Backbone as a ProteinNet text record, in pm:
[ID]
protein_1_A
[PRIMARY]
ATILDDHNEPRIPEGKLKIEDSQPDQESTLSAEANSSFLVRKSSWTDKALVHARKQALDLRTEQANQIIARRIETENRVHDLSQKAATNSLEIRQLEQKRRTMLEREGAIEDIAPSEAETKLAKAKAEQTRLLKDLQESGDNLTKFKIDEEAAKTAVERAEEEYTTALKAGIEPETK
[TERTIARY]
-3165.1	-3065.4	-2979.4	-2823.8	-2709.3	-2622.9	-2556.5	-2409.5	-2277.8	-2239.7	-2142.8	-1963.2	-1900.6	-1733.6	-1721.5	-1568.8	-1513.7	-1498.8	-1510.6	-1530.4	-1586.3	-1704.3	-1817.8	-1884.2	-1822.9	-1844.7	-1965.2	-2002.9	-2126.9	-2032.2	-2102.1	-2002.5	-2157.3	-2089.3	-2204.4	-2163.8	-2273	-2265.3	-2158	-2057	-2046.4	-2125.6	-2199.8	-2198	-2419.4	-2457.3	-2534.8	-2649.9	-2580.5	-2654.3	-2606.6	-2677.5	-2619.1	-2564.5	-2528.8	-2512.6	-2638.8	-2697.8	-2863.3	-2968.3	-2897.7	-3029.3	-2959.5	-2805.6	-2754.2	-2826.3	-2795.3	-2788.6	-2857.5	-2868.5	-2980.7	-3079	-3236.7	-3280.6	-3310.1	-3344.3	-3272.5	-3362.5	-3512.8	-3604.5	-3510.6	-3447.8	-3378	-3294.8	-3183.4	-3040.1	-3083.2	-3195.9	-3235.4	-3290.6	-3306.6	-3383.1	-3325.1	-3191.8	-3072.1	-3016.7	-2972.7	-2961.6	-2789.8	-2803.9	-2710	-2541.2	-2533.6	-2345.7	-2325.8	-2434.6	-2430.8	-2286.5	-2196.6	-2068.7	-2069.8	-2151.4	-2152.2	-2239	-2368.4	-2480.7	-2413.1	-2443.5	-2403	-2526.1	-2494.1	-2647.7	-2566.3	-2723.2	-2719.6	-2599.5	-2653.9	-2532.6	-2386.3	-2364.3	-2208.8	-2177.6	-2223.9	-2220.9	-2240.1	-2260.6	-2267.6	-2155.9	-2132.8	-2012	-1883.8	-1876.5	-1778.5	-1735.5	-1881.3	-1923.2	-1862.2	-1837	-1824.2	-1645.2	-1585.5	-1445.1	-1410.8	-1422.5	-1431.8	-1444.5	-1534.7	-1544.2	-1409.7	-1371	-1302.5	-1144.7	-1183.6	-990.1	-998.4	-1134	-1114.7	-1131	-1169.6	-1111.4	-933.6	-916.4	-758.7	-652.1	-707	-652.4	-623.9	-753	-753.9	-727.1	-737.1	-625.1	-481.5	-430.2	-313.4	-266	-339.4	-262.7	-293.1	-392.9	-407	-244.3	-247.9	-108.2	-14.2	-7.6	146.1	180.8	28	36.8	86.4	22.2	56.6	177.7	263.7	411.6	531.5	422.5	542.4	490.9	408.8	413.6	510.9	486.9	577.7	741.2	792.6	899.8	981.8	884.3	904.7	930.3	846.3	872.1	950.5	1008.8	1126.4	1243.4	1252.2	1340.2	1353.3	1222.7	1223.9	1273.6	1238.7	1327	1437.3	1483.1	1690.8	1702.3	1660.6	1718.3	1690.2	1597.7	1618.8	1682.9	1754.5	1791.2	1918.3	1934.2	2113.8	2119.7	2052.6	2046.2	2008.8	1925.7	1958	2068.4	2158.1	2286.4	2424.6	2398.6	2452.6	2460.2	2344.8	2329.5	2356.7	2322.2	2360.2	2535.9	2642.6	2740.9	2748.7	2711.6	2727.9	2708.3	2561.2	2597.9	2700	2743.5	2853.6	2968.6	2965	3103.2	3088.4	2925.2	2953.2	2958.3	2875.8	2879.8	3028.8	3125.3	3240.9	3333.2	3366.1	3392.8	3284.9	3190.5	3160	3218.7	3277.6	3328.8	3448	3522.5	3680.5	3680.9	3595.8	3570.3	3602.4	3461.5	3425.2	3531.4	3631.8	3764.9	3872.9	3858	4010.4	3950.3	3828.6	3798.7	3814.3	3804.9	3778.5	3602.2	3468.6	3388.9	3317	3160.4	3079.7	2959.2	2883.8	2736.8	2671.7	2674.1	2575.3	2642.4	2708.6	2762.6	2673.2	2736.5	2612.9	2621.8	2496	2506.5	2630.9	2735.4	2787.3	2764	2841.7	2803.2	2780.9	2918	2867.9	2788.3	2688.6	2634.9	2503.6	2465.5	2382.7	2369.4	2492.1	2453	2403.9	2509.3	2406.8	2230.7	2208.3	2044	2041.1	2043.2	2002	1994	2095.5	2128.5	2034.5	2044.3	1946.5	1768.1	1756	1633.3	1619.8	1658.2	1704.5	1682.9	1731.6	1744.7	1634.8	1528.5	1415.2	1297.6	1305	1278.9	1257.2	1353.5	1432.1	1341.2	1351.2	1327.5	1170.5	1109.2	947.8	929.3	990.8	985.9	1019.2	1124.7	1192.3	1027.7	929.2	858.7	727.1	744.5	583.2	586.4	684.3	795.3	752.4	796.5	823.1	699.3	628.6	431.1	390.7	418.6	342.8	405.3	565.1	577.9	502.2	505.5	415.6	290.5	196	52.1	92.1	216.9	181	258.2	316.3	337.6	230.7	113.7	-15.8	-106.4	-139.2	-182.4	-146.1	-2.2	38.3	-27.6	3.9	-5.6	-172.3	-266.5	-372.8	-390.3	-343.4	-372.3	-264.6	-189.1	-147.8	-255.9	-325.5	-430.9	-549.5	-582.3	-699.5	-647	-514.2	-465.3	-443.2	-424.1	-364.6	-570.2	-692.1	-801	-853.3	-806.6	-835.6	-792.8	-672.8	-609.6	-717.1	-694.8	-771.5	-892.5	-1007	-1120.2	-1141.1	-1019.2	-983.1	-995.6	-875.8	-841.2	-961	-1039.1	-1136.5	-1249.2	-1264.6	-1370.8	-1291.6	-1129.2	-1128.2	-1134.1	-1067.5	-1140.9	-1249.4	-1340.7	-1528.8	-1449.5	-1386.6	-1397.8	-1382.6	-1450	-1439.9	-1342.2	-1301.9	-1161.6	-1189.3	-1073.4	-1105.9	-1062.8	-1204	-1215.1	-1109.5	-1096.9	-916.9	-942	-854.7	-892.7	-854.5
1375.6	1441.5	1363.2	1382.7	1307.7	1440.7	1456.3	1593.6	1471.8	1552.1	1465.6	1582.4	1520.8	1583.6	1608.4	1659.3	1756.1	1582.6	1496.4	1400.4	1337.4	1375.9	1351	1187.2	1217.8	1092.7	1118.2	1014.3	1068.2	1111	1206.7	1253.8	1276.6	1213.7	1240.1	1325.5	1453.7	1611	1505.5	1516.1	1464	1483.6	1406.2	1425.2	1423.5	1462	1478.8	1349.4	1266.5	1184.5	1083.1	953.7	828.7	848	688.7	614.6	568.7	565	518.5	589.2	785.5	864.3	917.3	911.9	985.2	925	830.9	707	759.7	771.8	815.7	688.7	706.8	544	515.4	387.8	285.6	357	407	516	601.7	720.8	827.2	786.6	710.9	667.6	595.3	443.8	410.9	525.1	654.6	674.7	778.5	798.9	939.3	869.3	937.4	898.8	801.7	740	576.5	669	737	814.4	892.8	943.5	998.7	929.4	974.6	935.7	976.4	1106.5	1130.5	1048.5	944.3	878.7	779	659.5	575.3	504.7	374.5	272.7	296.7	214.5	291	110.5	-30.8	-54.9	-58.7	8.6	74.9	160.4	259.8	324.8	268.1	167.8	103.8	-15.7	-6	-85.7	28.8	150.1	268.6	247.9	272.8	306.3	164.7	95.7	-45.9	-40.9	0.8	19.2	134.1	190.6	334.3	298.6	209.4	147.7	99.1	-28.3	-111.4	-35.4	56.5	158.6	212.7	252.4	309.2	272	93.6	8.9	-53	-54.2	-108.2	29.8	166.6	254	237	175.6	239.5	125.4	-11.3	-164.3	-85.9	-68.6	-49.8	44	174.3	267.3	232	108.8	61.5	-15.1	-108.4	-182.4	-124.5	-9.3	55.3	131.6	141.9	223.4	126	-15.8	-127.5	-179.3	-181.2	-175.8	-72	82.8	132.1	82.4	95.8	91.5	-71.3	-194.1	-299.9	-236.1	-174	-121.7	-12.3	56.1	115.4	20.3	-25.5	-116.6	-260	-241.1	-372.8	-278.9	-133.1	-37.2	-50.3	-4.6	10.2	-142.6	-270.7	-415.3	-399.7	-321.8	-290	-221.4	-146.2	-17	-114.7	-156.8	-221.2	-337.4	-417	-467.3	-471.8	-357	-312.3	-255.6	-160.5	-101.7	-201.5	-339.6	-440	-494.9	-547.2	-571.9	-487.8	-371.2	-303	-298	-309.3	-293.8	-394.6	-480.4	-668.8	-635.3	-582.3	-577.5	-554.5	-324.9	-269.3	-358.6	-442.3	-555.1	-570.3	-628	-790.3	-661.3	-570.6	-482.7	-431.8	-392.7	-324.2	-416.4	-537.7	-666.1	-728.2	-691.3	-730	-673.2	-480.7	-435.4	-436.8	-474.5	-500.3	-579.3	-731.5	-822.4	-805.4	-698.1	-635.1	-603.3	-513.6	-390.5	-476.6	-554.6	-645.3	-763.5	-804.4	-894.4	-805	-662.5	-594.1	-556.1	-517.5	-477.3	-612.2	-721.1	-820.2	-831.7	-784.6	-730.5	-797	-817.2	-895.8	-868.9	-971	-910.7	-826.9	-827.4	-712.7	-579.7	-522.7	-383.8	-305.2	-157.4	-54.8	-72.6	-9.5	37.8	113.6	103.7	156.5	305.2	296.6	348.6	272.8	163.9	61.6	12.1	-34.2	-106.4	-11.1	78.3	209.1	189.1	219.1	210.4	68.8	-47.4	-167.6	-207.3	-132.1	-122	-62.2	27.4	138.8	75.3	-10.6	-94.3	-217.4	-288	-422.9	-344.7	-248.5	-176.8	-103.5	-113.4	-24.4	-130	-267.1	-377.1	-456.9	-499	-511.2	-422.4	-265.6	-224.2	-231.1	-214	-282.3	-412.9	-485.5	-629.3	-630.3	-596.6	-541.2	-427.2	-381.3	-284	-380.5	-427.1	-534.5	-650.6	-652.3	-792.5	-741	-623.5	-597.2	-546.9	-456.3	-472.4	-545.7	-692.7	-803.7	-848.8	-820	-897	-789.9	-652.1	-576.5	-623.1	-647.8	-671.5	-819.4	-900.3	-1017.2	-981.7	-908.2	-838.3	-801.5	-675.1	-584.2	-729.7	-809.7	-893.7	-953.3	-988.8	-1077.4	-1002.7	-838	-731.2	-757.3	-734.1	-673.8	-825.2	-910.8	-1034.8	-1023.2	-991.5	-988.2	-862	-769.9	-667.2	-650.3	-756.4	-787	-893.9	-922.1	-1044.3	-948.4	-839.3	-744.5	-685.6	-659.1	-559.4	-628.1	-742.3	-824.8	-850.9	-905.7	-939.3	-827.6	-670.9	-586.3	-546.8	-609.4	-567.9	-708.5	-798.2	-925.8	-844.3	-769.4	-735.7	-579.7	-522.1	-431.4	-449.9	-589	-617.4	-692.1	-766.3	-828.8	-745.9	-585.6	-533.2	-448.4	-416.7	-389.4	-455	-562.9	-681.1	-639.7	-616.4	-601.9	-517.4	-465.7	-372.7	-229.6	-196.1	-28.7	14.9	86.7	220.8	269.9	287	341.4	546	606.4	735.4	799.1	909.5	995.6	1069.6	1143.9	1258.2	1422.3
-2536.1	-2523.2	-2471	-2514.1	-2468.3	-2492.7	-2358.5	-2438.3	-2538.1	-2551.7	-2622	-2588	-2536.3	-2558.8	-2698.5	-2651.1	-2783.7	-2911.8	-2844.5	-2926.5	-2972	-3003.8	-2968.1	-2921.9	-2791	-2712.8	-2595.2	-2574.5	-2494.6	-2352.4	-2222.8	-2187.5	-2011.9	-1935.1	-1840.7	-1729.7	-1723.7	-1632.9	-1472	-1437.9	-1298.4	-1195.2	-1053.2	-946.7	-1006.8	-1168.8	-1154.4	-1216.4	-1316.7	-1351.6	-1333.9	-1336.2	-1364.6	-1509.3	-1537.8	-1691.3	-1737.2	-1667.8	-1744.6	-1775.8	-1678.3	-1731.4	-1827.5	-1873	-1980.5	-2116.4	-2079.3	-2217.5	-2377.8	-2479.7	-2562.7	-2576.5	-2582.7	-2580	-2711.2	-2688.2	-2840.4	-2956.8	-2949.1	-3085.8	-3109.4	-3023.6	-3082.1	-3189.9	-3106.9	-3187.5	-3329.2	-3296.4	-3495.7	-3518.4	-3513.4	-3595.4	-3670.9	-3599.9	-3672.3	-3777.4	-3864.4	-4006.6	-3948.7	-4079.6	-4050.4	-4033.8	-4118.5	-4094.5	-3961	-3915.8	-3811	-3674.1	-3707.1	-3621	-3519.1	-3491.8	-3301	-3281.5	-3299.3	-3210.4	-3209.9	-3121.2	-3066.6	-3028.9	-3042	-2998.7	-2854.9	-2754.5	-2587.9	-2587.8	-2635.8	-2633	-2612.2	-2702.1	-2710.4	-2630.7	-2589.9	-2445.1	-2312	-2298.9	-2222.9	-2178.8	-2319.8	-2323.8	-2272.6	-2360.4	-2282.7	-2114.4	-2106.9	-1960.2	-1824.6	-1936.6	-1846.1	-1854.3	-1974.5	-1971.9	-1913.3	-1914.6	-1795.2	-1665.3	-1616.3	-1463.9	-1463	-1566.2	-1541.9	-1521.3	-1611.1	-1571.5	-1449.5	-1403.9	-1268	-1148.4	-1141.5	-1077	-1080	-1215	-1208	-1174.8	-1190.1	-1172.6	-952.7	-903.6	-774.5	-692.2	-750.7	-716.8	-684.1	-837.6	-834.7	-742.7	-690.4	-611.6	-481.6	-434.9	-277	-288	-415.7	-409.4	-344.3	-445.3	-407.5	-301.6	-233.5	-99.8	-6	-48.1	71.4	40.7	-76.5	-105.3	-56.4	4.9	68	218	250.9	410.5	391.4	298.2	360.6	356.2	264	242.5	353.6	383.1	530.4	628.6	687.8	798.1	796.1	622.6	631.4	646.5	639.4	626.2	798.8	828.2	1004.3	1100.8	1025.4	1118.9	1101.1	989.1	956.5	1076.4	1091.5	1135.1	1327.8	1329.2	1538.3	1524.2	1447.1	1451.9	1413.8	1378.6	1361.7	1540	1547	1684.6	1795.6	1777.3	1888.7	1922.7	1803.8	1801	1872.3	1813.6	1897.7	2036.8	2099.2	2181.8	2277.7	2196.3	2206.6	2318.2	2206.3	2197.8	2337.6	2299.3	2483.2	2593.9	2601.5	2708.2	2784.7	2680.2	2639.4	2686.6	2671.9	2684	2834.1	2870.1	3002.3	3105.5	3083	3145.6	3221	3113.3	3085.2	3224.7	3176	3234.3	3380.6	3415.4	3556.2	3619.3	3562.4	3614	3641	3583.4	3553.1	3654.5	3696.9	3844.5	3931.4	3950.2	4096.5	4135.5	4036	4062.3	4132.6	4067.6	4065	4214.7	4268.3	4388.6	4519.8	4436.3	4541.6	4595.7	4529.5	4581.9	4570.4	4595.4	4602.1	4531.6	4472.1	4372.3	4422.4	4568	4596.3	4667.8	4545.3	4559.1	4523.2	4595.3	4538.5	4369.4	4299.5	4196.6	4189.2	4058.6	4022.8	3881.6	3826.1	3720.7	3543.9	3626.2	3546.8	3500.1	3673.9	3645.4	3617	3620.2	3634.6	3418.2	3420.3	3193.6	3231.2	3237.2	3209.1	3266.7	3378.5	3358.4	3226	3169	3051.8	2975.5	2918	2772.3	2836	2939.1	2883.2	2927.6	2966.8	2939.9	2772.5	2714.8	2552.5	2515.8	2501.2	2481.6	2440.8	2527.7	2628.7	2532	2521.3	2383.3	2287.9	2249.5	2098.2	2027.3	2159.8	2130.4	2093.8	2182.8	2149.3	2043.3	2004	1857.1	1748.3	1739.1	1685.6	1602	1728.9	1708.1	1710.8	1752.4	1637.3	1493.3	1481.3	1324	1235.4	1304.3	1248.5	1178.6	1319.1	1294.2	1182.4	1186.9	1094.5	960.6	934.3	783.6	732.9	817.6	804.6	703.1	830	773.6	627.6	610.9	512.4	356.8	363.3	281.1	254.7	372.3	349.1	194.1	294.4	202.7	70.1	59.6	-62.7	-141.8	-109.6	-197.8	-273.8	-141.9	-202.2	-245.5	-261.7	-312.7	-461.6	-501.7	-647.8	-677.4	-660.7	-690.2	-711.9	-652	-680.6	-828	-818.7	-926.2	-1058.6	-1086.8	-1177	-1215.5	-1116.9	-1150.9	-1238.4	-1181	-1252.8	-1373.4	-1387.2	-1547.6	-1636.7	-1563.4	-1692.8	-1697.7	-1593	-1624.7	-1758.8	-1735.4	-1797.5	-1973.6	-1939.9	-2089.8	-2138.1	-2070.7	-2142.1	-2192	-2123.9	-2187.5	-2308.3	-2263.7	-2355.1	-2552.9	-2534.1	-2609.7	-2696.7	-2623.2	-2628.4	-2760.8	-2808.5	-2907.7	-2908.1	-2775.5	-2725.9	-2672.2	-2670.9	-2691.8	-2508.4	-2458.7	-2327.5	-2358.9	-2272.3	-2306.4	-2269.5	-2376.7	-2321.8	-2265.7	-2149.6	-2125	-2157
[MASK]
+++++++++++++++++++++++++++++++++++++++++++++++++++++++++++++++++++++++++++++++++++++++++++++++++++++++++++++++++++++++++++++++++++++++++++++++++++++++++++++++++++++++++++++++++

């Protein structure tokens, strides 16, 4: 027996049977009346299952590619933000170093003076710059990885599209939901 859906297409109960278990056998299909449009040959139903499987593979590959693209875009934005913060921080360091030199010249002091407020700010800014540059390097490395993964995902999607198109060209329409 074959379970048919509303469009008289073979339907497989989810999680219960494999495609092979639910297909009509060759004898029952061939012995049916010739004009019985709701019965299909085993090979035709196998083709429909193949088309459906190809469509699911395409959908999965597309979803995976979209997730990778989203992570790449997110990482690009992070790299951009970190670059801007690093540039701002670098400017702040230059200003603090200039302020420090001016103070030392004005006071006639030498390099070994006790830490002032400007020197404390300078040390913090340099530590922040080191952290930003480290984060920027890590994000840049991640971005490179995501670009490689994205190219591989795009190739997988193209291959899945070709397989799906080839299956459709075999004369079988995809199942409608």
